[in-house]
PDB file of C-alpha atoms in Angstrom:
ATOM      1  CA  MET A   1     -24.204 -41.290 -19.977  1.00 59.00           C
ATOM      2  CA  LYS A   2     -23.517 -37.616 -20.649  1.00 73.00           C
ATOM      3  CA  LYS A   3     -23.683 -36.697 -24.326  1.00 83.00           C
ATOM      4  CA  LYS A   4     -20.387 -35.672 -25.886  1.00 90.00           C
ATOM      5  CA  ILE A   5     -19.861 -32.107 -27.095  1.00 94.00           C
ATOM      6  CA  LYS A   6     -19.254 -32.181 -30.846  1.00 93.00           C
ATOM      7  CA  LEU A   7     -16.536 -29.726 -31.887  1.00 96.00           C
ATOM      8  CA  CYS A   8     -16.367 -28.343 -35.434  1.00 95.00           C
ATOM      9  CA  PHE A   9     -13.173 -26.577 -36.484  1.00 96.00           C
ATOM     10  CA  PHE A  10     -13.029 -23.905 -39.194  1.00 97.00           C
ATOM     11  CA  GLY A  11      -9.592 -23.308 -40.669  1.00 97.00           C
ATOM     12  CA  ALA A  12      -6.642 -25.680 -40.922  1.00 96.00           C
ATOM     13  CA  GLY A  13      -3.621 -23.512 -40.139  1.00 95.00           C
ATOM     14  CA  ASN A  14      -1.262 -23.552 -37.174  1.00 95.00           C
ATOM     15  CA  ILE A  15      -3.720 -21.837 -34.821  1.00 97.00           C
ATOM     16  CA  ILE A  16      -6.490 -24.364 -35.434  1.00 98.00           C
ATOM     17  CA  GLU A  17      -4.058 -27.215 -34.881  1.00 98.00           C
ATOM     18  CA  GLU A  18      -3.144 -25.677 -31.519  1.00 97.00           C
ATOM     19  CA  HIS A  19      -6.854 -25.541 -30.652  1.00 98.00           C
ATOM     20  CA  ILE A  20      -7.342 -29.164 -31.711  1.00 98.00           C
ATOM     21  CA  LYS A  21      -4.406 -30.254 -29.532  1.00 97.00           C
ATOM     22  CA  ALA A  22      -5.773 -28.346 -26.525  1.00 97.00           C
ATOM     23  CA  PHE A  23      -9.331 -29.624 -26.919  1.00 97.00           C
ATOM     24  CA  SER A  24      -8.041 -33.185 -27.310  1.00 96.00           C
ATOM     25  CA  LEU A  25      -7.178 -33.078 -23.595  1.00 95.00           C
ATOM     26  CA  GLN A  26     -10.702 -32.144 -22.538  1.00 96.00           C
ATOM     27  CA  LYS A  27     -13.203 -34.694 -21.265  1.00 93.00           C
ATOM     28  CA  ASN A  28     -16.505 -35.587 -22.901  1.00 93.00           C
ATOM     29  CA  ILE A  29     -15.764 -34.004 -26.288  1.00 95.00           C
ATOM     30  CA  GLU A  30     -15.677 -35.321 -29.831  1.00 94.00           C
ATOM     31  CA  LEU A  31     -13.485 -33.908 -32.580  1.00 96.00           C
ATOM     32  CA  TYR A  32     -16.432 -33.962 -34.935  1.00 93.00           C
ATOM     33  CA  SER A  33     -15.476 -32.088 -38.105  1.00 94.00           C
ATOM     34  CA  ILE A  34     -13.136 -29.682 -39.845  1.00 95.00           C
ATOM     35  CA  LEU A  35     -13.564 -27.365 -42.841  1.00 95.00           C
ATOM     36  CA  SER A  36     -11.019 -25.101 -44.530  1.00 95.00           C
ATOM     37  CA  ARG A  37     -10.319 -23.538 -47.906  1.00 92.00           C
ATOM     38  CA  THR A  38      -7.580 -26.113 -48.460  1.00 92.00           C
ATOM     39  CA  LYS A  39      -9.112 -29.563 -48.162  1.00 93.00           C
ATOM     40  CA  SER A  40      -5.712 -31.283 -48.213  1.00 95.00           C
ATOM     41  CA  LYS A  41      -4.823 -29.515 -44.942  1.00 96.00           C
ATOM     42  CA  SER A  42      -8.142 -30.565 -43.416  1.00 96.00           C
ATOM     43  CA  LEU A  43      -7.507 -34.166 -44.434  1.00 97.00           C
ATOM     44  CA  ALA A  44      -4.023 -34.056 -42.925  1.00 97.00           C
ATOM     45  CA  LEU A  45      -5.379 -32.807 -39.595  1.00 98.00           C
ATOM     46  CA  GLN A  46      -8.217 -35.320 -39.727  1.00 97.00           C
ATOM     47  CA  LYS A  47      -5.739 -38.158 -40.036  1.00 97.00           C
ATOM     48  CA  LYS A  48      -3.363 -36.800 -37.397  1.00 97.00           C
ATOM     49  CA  TYR A  49      -6.021 -36.133 -34.732  1.00 97.00           C
ATOM     50  CA  HIS A  50      -8.707 -38.660 -35.722  1.00 97.00           C
ATOM     51  CA  ILE A  51     -11.340 -36.049 -36.557  1.00 96.00           C
ATOM     52  CA  LYS A  52     -14.586 -37.742 -37.544  1.00 94.00           C
ATOM     53  CA  ASN A  53     -15.602 -35.694 -40.628  1.00 92.00           C
ATOM     54  CA  VAL A  54     -14.137 -33.330 -43.198  1.00 94.00           C
ATOM     55  CA  TYR A  55     -16.644 -30.820 -44.590  1.00 88.00           C
ATOM     56  CA  SER A  56     -16.259 -29.842 -48.224  1.00 84.00           C
ATOM     57  CA  ASN A  57     -18.465 -26.733 -48.062  1.00 86.00           C
ATOM     58  CA  PHE A  58     -20.704 -24.761 -45.727  1.00 84.00           C
ATOM     59  CA  SER A  59     -23.913 -26.128 -47.264  1.00 81.00           C
ATOM     60  CA  GLU A  60     -23.255 -29.422 -45.480  1.00 79.00           C
ATOM     61  CA  LEU A  61     -24.043 -27.659 -42.206  1.00 74.00           C
ATOM     62  CA  LYS A  62     -27.659 -27.372 -43.310  1.00 71.00           C
ATOM     63  CA  ASN A  63     -27.966 -31.122 -43.704  1.00 70.00           C
ATOM     64  CA  ASN A  64     -27.023 -31.818 -40.101  1.00 67.00           C
ATOM     65  CA  LYS A  65     -29.719 -30.723 -37.645  1.00 62.00           C
ATOM     66  CA  GLU A  66     -27.746 -31.611 -34.544  1.00 65.00           C
ATOM     67  CA  LYS A  67     -26.456 -28.558 -32.751  1.00 62.00           C
ATOM     68  CA  LYS A  68     -22.698 -28.482 -32.336  1.00 81.00           C
ATOM     69  CA  VAL A  69     -19.920 -26.152 -31.228  1.00 94.00           C
ATOM     70  CA  ALA A  70     -17.646 -24.138 -33.528  1.00 96.00           C
ATOM     71  CA  ILE A  71     -14.015 -23.125 -33.099  1.00 98.00           C
ATOM     72  CA  VAL A  72     -13.076 -20.542 -35.729  1.00 98.00           C
ATOM     73  CA  GLY A  73      -9.457 -19.844 -36.625  1.00 97.00           C
ATOM     74  CA  VAL A  74      -9.582 -18.696 -40.235  1.00 97.00           C
ATOM     75  CA  SER A  75      -7.630 -15.809 -41.749  1.00 95.00           C
ATOM     76  CA  LEU A  76      -8.648 -12.446 -40.312  1.00 96.00           C
ATOM     77  CA  LEU A  77     -10.218 -11.151 -43.534  1.00 96.00           C
ATOM     78  CA  SER A  78     -12.367 -14.289 -43.716  1.00 96.00           C
ATOM     79  CA  THR A  79     -13.740 -14.146 -40.168  1.00 97.00           C
ATOM     80  CA  PHE A  80     -16.851 -12.095 -40.966  1.00 97.00           C
ATOM     81  CA  SER A  81     -17.859 -14.167 -43.996  1.00 96.00           C
ATOM     82  CA  VAL A  82     -17.430 -17.400 -42.019  1.00 96.00           C
ATOM     83  CA  CYS A  83     -19.513 -16.008 -39.158  1.00 97.00           C
ATOM     84  CA  LYS A  84     -22.308 -15.143 -41.594  1.00 95.00           C
ATOM     85  CA  LYS A  85     -22.356 -18.731 -42.837  1.00 93.00           C
ATOM     86  CA  ILE A  86     -22.175 -20.593 -39.531  1.00 93.00           C
ATOM     87  CA  PHE A  87     -23.884 -18.543 -36.802  1.00 94.00           C
ATOM     88  CA  GLY A  88     -27.303 -19.977 -37.632  1.00 89.00           C
ATOM     89  CA  TYR A  89     -26.092 -23.548 -37.079  1.00 90.00           C
ATOM     90  CA  PHE A  90     -24.250 -23.343 -33.769  1.00 92.00           C
ATOM     91  CA  ASP A  91     -25.137 -22.636 -30.168  1.00 91.00           C
ATOM     92  CA  TYR A  92     -21.591 -21.746 -29.098  1.00 96.00           C
ATOM     93  CA  CYS A  93     -18.589 -20.350 -30.957  1.00 97.00           C
ATOM     94  CA  LEU A  94     -15.018 -19.704 -29.891  1.00 98.00           C
ATOM     95  CA  ILE A  95     -13.435 -17.308 -32.369  1.00 98.00           C
ATOM     96  CA  GLU A  96      -9.830 -16.201 -32.633  1.00 97.00           C
ATOM     97  CA  LYS A  97      -9.263 -12.548 -31.838  1.00 95.00           C
ATOM     98  CA  PRO A  98      -9.694  -9.977 -33.179  1.00 96.00           C
ATOM     99  CA  LEU A  99     -13.333 -10.399 -34.094  1.00 96.00           C
ATOM    100  CA  GLY A 100     -13.023  -8.144 -37.141  1.00 96.00           C
ATOM    101  CA  TYR A 101     -10.055  -6.508 -38.821  1.00 96.00           C
ATOM    102  CA  ASP A 102     -11.282  -3.099 -37.586  1.00 97.00           C
ATOM    103  CA  PHE A 103     -13.913  -1.690 -35.232  1.00 97.00           C
ATOM    104  CA  LYS A 104     -16.665  -1.390 -37.858  1.00 97.00           C
ATOM    105  CA  GLU A 105     -16.397  -5.048 -38.783  1.00 98.00           C
ATOM    106  CA  ALA A 106     -16.338  -6.017 -35.097  1.00 98.00           C
ATOM    107  CA  VAL A 107     -19.672  -4.195 -34.685  1.00 98.00           C
ATOM    108  CA  LYS A 108     -21.111  -6.164 -37.621  1.00 98.00           C
ATOM    109  CA  ILE A 109     -20.033  -9.501 -36.144  1.00 98.00           C
ATOM    110  CA  ASN A 110     -21.468  -8.495 -32.765  1.00 98.00           C
ATOM    111  CA  LYS A 111     -24.844  -7.636 -34.332  1.00 98.00           C
ATOM    112  CA  LEU A 112     -24.810 -10.876 -36.296  1.00 97.00           C
ATOM    113  CA  ALA A 113     -24.270 -12.907 -33.126  1.00 97.00           C
ATOM    114  CA  LYS A 114     -27.207 -11.150 -31.460  1.00 97.00           C
ATOM    115  CA  LYS A 115     -29.409 -11.787 -34.509  1.00 97.00           C
ATOM    116  CA  PHE A 116     -28.814 -15.539 -34.371  1.00 95.00           C
ATOM    117  CA  ASN A 117     -28.690 -15.694 -30.567  1.00 95.00           C
ATOM    118  CA  VAL A 118     -25.393 -17.573 -30.641  1.00 95.00           C
ATOM    119  CA  LYS A 119     -23.093 -17.402 -27.633  1.00 96.00           C
ATOM    120  CA  VAL A 120     -19.729 -16.190 -28.932  1.00 98.00           C
ATOM    121  CA  PHE A 121     -16.492 -16.116 -26.963  1.00 98.00           C
ATOM    122  CA  ALA A 122     -13.240 -14.494 -28.022  1.00 97.00           C
ATOM    123  CA  ALA A 123     -10.004 -16.482 -27.869  1.00 97.00           C
ATOM    124  CA  PHE A 124      -7.837 -14.071 -25.853  1.00 97.00           C
ATOM    125  CA  ASN A 125      -5.399 -16.821 -24.889  1.00 96.00           C
ATOM    126  CA  ARG A 126      -3.181 -14.496 -22.835  1.00 96.00           C
ATOM    127  CA  ARG A 127      -6.023 -14.248 -20.337  1.00 97.00           C
ATOM    128  CA  SER A 128      -5.479 -17.973 -19.830  1.00 96.00           C
ATOM    129  CA  TYR A 129      -1.730 -17.750 -19.254  1.00 96.00           C
ATOM    130  CA  GLN A 130      -0.793 -19.156 -15.857  1.00 95.00           C
ATOM    131  CA  SER A 131       1.149 -15.947 -15.231  1.00 96.00           C
ATOM    132  CA  THR A 132      -1.962 -13.826 -15.851  1.00 96.00           C
ATOM    133  CA  ILE A 133      -4.171 -16.058 -13.716  1.00 96.00           C
ATOM    134  CA  GLN A 134      -1.636 -16.048 -10.892  1.00 95.00           C
ATOM    135  CA  LEU A 135      -1.327 -12.260 -10.905  1.00 97.00           C
ATOM    136  CA  LYS A 136      -5.108 -11.794 -10.930  1.00 96.00           C
ATOM    137  CA  SER A 137      -5.368 -14.081  -7.924  1.00 95.00           C
ATOM    138  CA  ILE A 138      -2.558 -12.372  -5.987  1.00 95.00           C
ATOM    139  CA  ILE A 139      -3.880  -8.814  -6.400  1.00 96.00           C
ATOM    140  CA  LYS A 140      -7.552  -9.724  -5.984  1.00 95.00           C
ATOM    141  CA  ASN A 141      -7.644  -8.721  -2.316  1.00 92.00           C
ATOM    142  CA  ILE A 142      -5.262  -5.752  -2.551  1.00 94.00           C
ATOM    143  CA  LYS A 143      -7.540  -2.756  -2.099  1.00 94.00           C
ATOM    144  CA  SER A 144      -5.099   0.029  -2.986  1.00 96.00           C
ATOM    145  CA  LYS A 145      -5.099   1.822  -6.325  1.00 97.00           C
ATOM    146  CA  ARG A 146      -3.429   0.068  -9.235  1.00 98.00           C
ATOM    147  CA  VAL A 147      -1.246   1.612 -11.895  1.00 98.00           C
ATOM    148  CA  VAL A 148      -1.092  -0.712 -14.888  1.00 98.00           C
ATOM    149  CA  ASN A 149       1.631   0.016 -17.418  1.00 98.00           C
ATOM    150  CA  ILE A 150       1.454  -1.578 -20.875  1.00 98.00           C
ATOM    151  CA  ILE A 151       4.520  -1.572 -23.126  1.00 97.00           C
ATOM    152  CA  ASP A 152       3.646  -2.443 -26.719  1.00 96.00           C
ATOM    153  CA  HIS A 153       6.426  -2.510 -29.313  1.00 92.00           C
ATOM    154  CA  GLU A 154       5.347  -3.113 -32.904  1.00 87.00           C
ATOM    155  CA  ASP A 155       8.328  -3.898 -35.100  1.00 77.00           C
ATOM    156  CA  ASN A 156       7.634  -3.815 -38.843  1.00 67.00           C
ATOM    157  CA  LYS A 157      10.396  -6.335 -39.466  1.00 64.00           C
ATOM    158  CA  PHE A 158       8.305  -9.012 -37.822  1.00 56.00           C
ATOM    159  CA  ARG A 159       5.212  -8.419 -39.930  1.00 62.00           C
ATOM    160  CA  LYS A 160       4.749 -11.019 -42.630  1.00 58.00           C
ATOM    161  CA  ILE A 161       5.550  -9.760 -46.117  1.00 63.00           C
ATOM    162  CA  LYS A 162       2.356 -11.272 -47.518  1.00 75.00           C
ATOM    163  CA  THR A 163       0.068  -9.695 -44.907  1.00 84.00           C
ATOM    164  CA  PRO A 164      -2.801  -7.944 -46.762  1.00 89.00           C
ATOM    165  CA  LYS A 165      -2.697  -4.144 -46.755  1.00 88.00           C
ATOM    166  CA  LYS A 166      -6.113  -3.944 -45.088  1.00 92.00           C
ATOM    167  CA  ILE A 167      -4.717  -5.790 -42.071  1.00 92.00           C
ATOM    168  CA  LEU A 168      -1.452  -3.842 -42.021  1.00 89.00           C
ATOM    169  CA  ASP A 169      -3.400  -0.574 -42.046  1.00 90.00           C
ATOM    170  CA  ASN A 170      -5.307  -1.815 -38.986  1.00 93.00           C
ATOM    171  CA  TRP A 171      -2.410  -3.584 -37.302  1.00 93.00           C
ATOM    172  CA  MET A 172      -3.301  -2.197 -33.881  1.00 94.00           C
ATOM    173  CA  PHE A 173      -6.523  -4.247 -33.974  1.00 96.00           C
ATOM    174  CA  ALA A 174      -4.744  -7.355 -35.240  1.00 94.00           C
ATOM    175  CA  ASN A 175      -1.784  -7.246 -32.869  1.00 93.00           C
ATOM    176  CA  SER A 176      -1.870  -4.503 -30.224  1.00 95.00           C
ATOM    177  CA  ILE A 177      -5.114  -6.054 -28.964  1.00 96.00           C
ATOM    178  CA  HIS A 178      -2.945  -8.661 -27.216  1.00 95.00           C
ATOM    179  CA  LEU A 179      -1.573  -5.943 -24.924  1.00 97.00           C
ATOM    180  CA  ILE A 180      -4.460  -3.475 -24.672  1.00 98.00           C
ATOM    181  CA  ASP A 181      -6.783  -6.161 -23.329  1.00 98.00           C
ATOM    182  CA  TYR A 182      -4.597  -6.331 -20.216  1.00 98.00           C
ATOM    183  CA  LEU A 183      -6.037  -2.965 -19.177  1.00 98.00           C
ATOM    184  CA  PHE A 184      -9.402  -4.673 -18.684  1.00 98.00           C
ATOM    185  CA  ILE A 185      -7.811  -7.646 -16.956  1.00 98.00           C
ATOM    186  CA  PHE A 186      -6.091  -5.666 -14.214  1.00 98.00           C
ATOM    187  CA  CYS A 187      -7.900  -2.293 -14.003  1.00 98.00           C
ATOM    188  CA  ARG A 188     -11.170  -2.247 -12.092  1.00 98.00           C
ATOM    189  CA  GLY A 189     -14.339  -0.340 -12.923  1.00 97.00           C
ATOM    190  CA  LYS A 190     -15.366   1.520 -16.052  1.00 97.00           C
ATOM    191  CA  ILE A 191     -13.263   3.840 -18.198  1.00 98.00           C
ATOM    192  CA  ILE A 192     -14.003   7.466 -17.357  1.00 98.00           C
ATOM    193  CA  SER A 193     -11.362   9.234 -19.469  1.00 97.00           C
ATOM    194  CA  ILE A 194      -8.734   8.621 -22.132  1.00 96.00           C
ATOM    195  CA  LYS A 195      -5.951  11.084 -22.886  1.00 95.00           C
ATOM    196  CA  ASN A 196      -3.737  10.360 -25.896  1.00 92.00           C
ATOM    197  CA  GLN A 197      -0.470  11.934 -26.873  1.00 84.00           C
ATOM    198  CA  GLY A 198       1.354  11.285 -30.126  1.00 70.00           C
ATOM    199  CA  LEU A 199       5.097  10.723 -29.997  1.00 62.00           C
ATOM    200  CA  THR A 200       7.796  10.777 -32.678  1.00 60.00           C
ATOM    201  CA  ASN A 201       6.058   8.444 -35.115  1.00 66.00           C
ATOM    202  CA  SER A 202       2.551   9.190 -36.372  1.00 80.00           C
ATOM    203  CA  LEU A 203       1.339   5.881 -34.918  1.00 86.00           C
ATOM    204  CA  ASP A 204       3.170   6.125 -31.593  1.00 91.00           C
ATOM    205  CA  ARG A 205       0.887   6.590 -28.604  1.00 93.00           C
ATOM    206  CA  LEU A 206       1.202   7.473 -24.966  1.00 94.00           C
ATOM    207  CA  SER A 207      -2.271   7.050 -23.487  1.00 96.00           C
ATOM    208  CA  VAL A 208      -3.497   7.524 -19.943  1.00 97.00           C
ATOM    209  CA  ILE A 209      -6.748   5.696 -19.218  1.00 98.00           C
ATOM    210  CA  LYS A 210      -8.531   6.449 -15.961  1.00 98.00           C
ATOM    211  CA  PHE A 211     -11.050   4.045 -14.430  1.00 98.00           C
ATOM    212  CA  SER A 212     -13.963   4.684 -12.057  1.00 98.00           C
ATOM    213  CA  SER A 213     -12.208   2.615  -9.378  1.00 98.00           C
ATOM    214  CA  GLY A 214      -9.286   5.049  -9.301  1.00 98.00           C
ATOM    215  CA  ASP A 215      -7.045   2.644 -11.194  1.00 98.00           C
ATOM    216  CA  ILE A 216      -4.911   4.136 -13.963  1.00 98.00           C
ATOM    217  CA  GLY A 217      -3.769   2.437 -17.139  1.00 98.00           C
ATOM    218  CA  ILE A 218      -0.764   3.750 -19.043  1.00 98.00           C
ATOM    219  CA  TYR A 219      -0.373   2.460 -22.588  1.00 97.00           C
ATOM    220  CA  GLN A 220       2.852   3.012 -24.523  1.00 95.00           C
ATOM    221  CA  GLY A 221       2.537   2.015 -28.154  1.00 94.00           C
ATOM    222  CA  ILE A 222       5.910   2.342 -29.871  1.00 92.00           C
ATOM    223  CA  TRP A 223       6.013   1.484 -33.566  1.00 90.00           C
ATOM    224  CA  ASN A 224       8.893   0.500 -35.837  1.00 85.00           C
ATOM    225  CA  CYS A 225      10.997  -0.289 -32.791  1.00 84.00           C
ATOM    226  CA  PRO A 226      12.219  -3.660 -31.527  1.00 82.00           C
ATOM    227  CA  GLY A 227      11.574  -4.557 -27.952  1.00 82.00           C
ATOM    228  CA  PRO A 228       9.726  -7.036 -25.756  1.00 88.00           C
ATOM    229  CA  TRP A 229       6.108  -6.669 -24.786  1.00 95.00           C
ATOM    230  CA  GLY A 230       5.580  -6.036 -21.101  1.00 97.00           C
ATOM    231  CA  VAL A 231       2.901  -5.449 -18.463  1.00 98.00           C
ATOM    232  CA  SER A 232       3.460  -4.166 -14.947  1.00 98.00           C
ATOM    233  CA  VAL A 233       1.072  -3.587 -12.055  1.00 98.00           C
ATOM    234  CA  SER A 234       2.004  -1.257  -9.190  1.00 97.00           C
ATOM    235  CA  THR A 235       0.034  -1.187  -5.940  1.00 97.00           C
ATOM    236  CA  LYS A 236       0.711   0.634  -2.653  1.00 94.00           C
ATOM    237  CA  ASP A 237       3.573  -1.627  -1.600  1.00 93.00           C
ATOM    238  CA  LYS A 238       4.063  -4.207  -4.344  1.00 95.00           C
ATOM    239  CA  TYR A 239       5.266  -4.258  -7.928  1.00 97.00           C
ATOM    240  CA  PHE A 240       4.441  -7.038 -10.389  1.00 97.00           C
ATOM    241  CA  LYS A 241       5.829  -7.612 -13.862  1.00 97.00           C
ATOM    242  CA  LEU A 242       4.946  -9.814 -16.828  1.00 97.00           C
ATOM    243  CA  GLN A 243       7.942  -9.648 -19.167  1.00 95.00           C
ATOM    244  CA  PRO A 244       7.890 -11.864 -21.074  1.00 93.00           C
ATOM    245  CA  LEU A 245       4.147 -12.154 -20.619  1.00 95.00           C
ATOM    246  CA  GLU A 246       4.438 -15.834 -19.734  1.00 94.00           C
ATOM    247  CA  VAL A 247       6.592 -15.085 -16.674  1.00 94.00           C
ATOM    248  CA  LEU A 248       5.384 -13.392 -13.471  1.00 96.00           C
ATOM    249  CA  SER A 249       7.864 -11.731 -11.126  1.00 96.00           C
ATOM    250  CA  PHE A 250       7.374  -9.316  -8.217  1.00 94.00           C
ATOM    251  CA  ARG A 251       8.973  -7.361  -5.426  1.00 94.00           C
ATOM    252  CA  SER A 252       7.706  -5.498  -2.366  1.00 91.00           C
ATOM    253  CA  THR A 253       8.720  -2.564  -0.191  1.00 88.00           C
ATOM    254  CA  GLU A 254      10.021  -5.094   2.339  1.00 84.00           C
ATOM    255  CA  ASN A 255      12.299  -6.792  -0.168  1.00 81.00           C
ATOM    256  CA  TYR A 256      13.474  -5.148  -3.391  1.00 78.00           C
ATOM    257  CA  LYS A 257      14.709  -8.422  -4.826  1.00 78.00           C
ATOM    258  CA  MET A 258      12.653  -9.586  -7.807  1.00 79.00           C
ATOM    259  CA  PHE A 259      11.053 -12.971  -7.191  1.00 87.00           C
ATOM    260  CA  GLU A 260       9.813 -15.163 -10.014  1.00 86.00           C
ATOM    261  CA  ILE A 261       6.707 -17.321  -9.625  1.00 83.00           C
ATOM    262  CA  LYS A 262       6.929 -20.733 -11.264  1.00 78.00           C
ATOM    263  CA  ASN A 263       4.811 -21.336 -14.370  1.00 77.00           C
ATOM    264  CA  ASN A 264       2.947 -24.658 -14.331  1.00 76.00           C
ATOM    265  CA  GLU A 265       1.622 -24.659 -17.906  1.00 74.00           C
ATOM    266  CA  LYS A 266       1.827 -27.850 -19.925  1.00 76.00           C
ATOM    267  CA  ASN A 267       4.745 -28.206 -22.293  1.00 77.00           C
ATOM    268  CA  ASN A 268       4.254 -28.719 -26.030  1.00 87.00           C
ATOM    269  CA  PHE A 269       1.101 -26.601 -26.067  1.00 92.00           C
ATOM    270  CA  LYS A 270       0.711 -22.980 -27.107  1.00 93.00           C
ATOM    271  CA  PRO A 271       0.574 -20.971 -23.847  1.00 93.00           C
ATOM    272  CA  GLY A 272      -2.936 -20.496 -22.503  1.00 95.00           C
ATOM    273  CA  PHE A 273      -4.646 -22.789 -25.002  1.00 97.00           C
ATOM    274  CA  VAL A 274      -5.308 -25.751 -22.685  1.00 96.00           C
ATOM    275  CA  GLU A 275      -6.778 -23.518 -19.969  1.00 96.00           C
ATOM    276  CA  GLN A 276      -8.771 -21.614 -22.611  1.00 97.00           C
ATOM    277  CA  ALA A 277     -10.229 -24.860 -23.961  1.00 98.00           C
ATOM    278  CA  ARG A 278     -11.133 -25.972 -20.445  1.00 97.00           C
ATOM    279  CA  ASN A 279     -12.940 -22.690 -19.817  1.00 97.00           C
ATOM    280  CA  PHE A 280     -14.837 -22.936 -23.093  1.00 98.00           C
ATOM    281  CA  ILE A 281     -16.165 -26.365 -22.114  1.00 97.00           C
ATOM    282  CA  LEU A 282     -17.176 -24.919 -18.733  1.00 96.00           C
ATOM    283  CA  ALA A 283     -19.065 -22.120 -20.531  1.00 96.00           C
ATOM    284  CA  ILE A 284     -20.896 -24.626 -22.752  1.00 95.00           C
ATOM    285  CA  ASN A 285     -21.922 -26.592 -19.653  1.00 94.00           C
ATOM    286  CA  GLY A 286     -23.261 -23.439 -17.986  1.00 94.00           C
ATOM    287  CA  LYS A 287     -20.543 -23.349 -15.329  1.00 95.00           C
ATOM    288  CA  LYS A 288     -18.368 -20.500 -14.082  1.00 95.00           C
ATOM    289  CA  HIS A 289     -15.592 -19.727 -16.548  1.00 96.00           C
ATOM    290  CA  GLY A 290     -12.989 -17.093 -17.357  1.00 93.00           C
ATOM    291  CA  LEU A 291     -13.580 -16.451 -21.060  1.00 96.00           C
ATOM    292  CA  PRO A 292     -14.396 -12.988 -22.458  1.00 96.00           C
ATOM    293  CA  ASP A 293     -17.564 -12.919 -24.544  1.00 97.00           C
ATOM    294  CA  ILE A 294     -18.211 -11.050 -27.787  1.00 97.00           C
ATOM    295  CA  ASP A 295     -19.364  -7.918 -25.936  1.00 97.00           C
ATOM    296  CA  HIS A 296     -16.043  -7.745 -24.126  1.00 97.00           C
ATOM    297  CA  SER A 297     -14.214  -8.222 -27.418  1.00 97.00           C
ATOM    298  CA  LEU A 298     -16.108  -5.249 -28.862  1.00 97.00           C
ATOM    299  CA  LYS A 299     -15.254  -3.166 -25.782  1.00 97.00           C
ATOM    300  CA  THR A 300     -11.557  -3.892 -26.290  1.00 98.00           C
ATOM    301  CA  MET A 301     -11.813  -3.050 -29.994  1.00 98.00           C
ATOM    302  CA  LYS A 302     -13.510   0.235 -29.073  1.00 98.00           C
ATOM    303  CA  LEU A 303     -10.678   1.122 -26.680  1.00 98.00           C
ATOM    304  CA  ILE A 304      -8.152   0.471 -29.451  1.00 97.00           C
ATOM    305  CA  LYS A 305     -10.159   2.733 -31.740  1.00 96.00           C
ATOM    306  CA  ASN A 306     -10.243   5.472 -29.082  1.00 96.00           C
ATOM    307  CA  ILE A 307      -6.494   5.233 -28.517  1.00 95.00           C
ATOM    308  CA  TYR A 308      -5.530   5.237 -32.186  1.00 93.00           C
ATOM    309  CA  GLU A 309      -8.166   7.434 -33.801  1.00 85.00           C
ATOM    310  CA  LYS A 310      -6.712  10.599 -35.302  1.00 70.00           C
TER     311      LYS A 310
END
């Protein structure tokens, strides 16, 4: 009988609960343990999802020699300190993006993962949206140049009042990463040039990113302005749109009517999380998967830095 994969969860907030729900659907896994700063929350999740153990502190990891798998969804400013404490005890980690509140911290986490030889994957759940997967599949065999347009609105009114200043000052890493990563999803090849132009606000950006394939990414970062996020991909004779990101629609030169492609994601789950969990299990079992690793996460963080550096 195949040995079950033991999953250890770090954090006990809404995001970790979404991960627990998604992993509960996967085969051959065990919800092994949970640890958070607030033990009462851990106990509540343990009871609700029948998690085997609640850890009281990180030292308990040292007492268990059996290698397990970590899912990390702690507060952003705690990510690095948690990584320092757990990397030596796990073979695989799935960590909520961004891996570091800024680029420098992302570099530190990357080096730490290499030091302990732990395989780290970044939880970019929008890569696991059915809409994203469908669009990748549709354009896979279209050879013509792609123009990928990213519309990123960052409205201050929707930032939490209690968000630490260090995160607010680096909000593009914490939040714009959701959109900027789409440039690597749909543009082919390596980045060969980035041209940035400031707009009315000091943080506003209009960036043109050229890729070795000939593809062009256009990023519009508009701050202090309400508006929906959006991604579009233009090819020689087709136009595709993700707006909202969960919904894929398209039109062609033959028919200008916009057609919507049905989304088959499971209800009652955070979009992308079930597919993301499935891919993480595939990665652990050495099979083909669609998850970005820690090196990709650092590449995305570097692009954000290059777009927003003064």
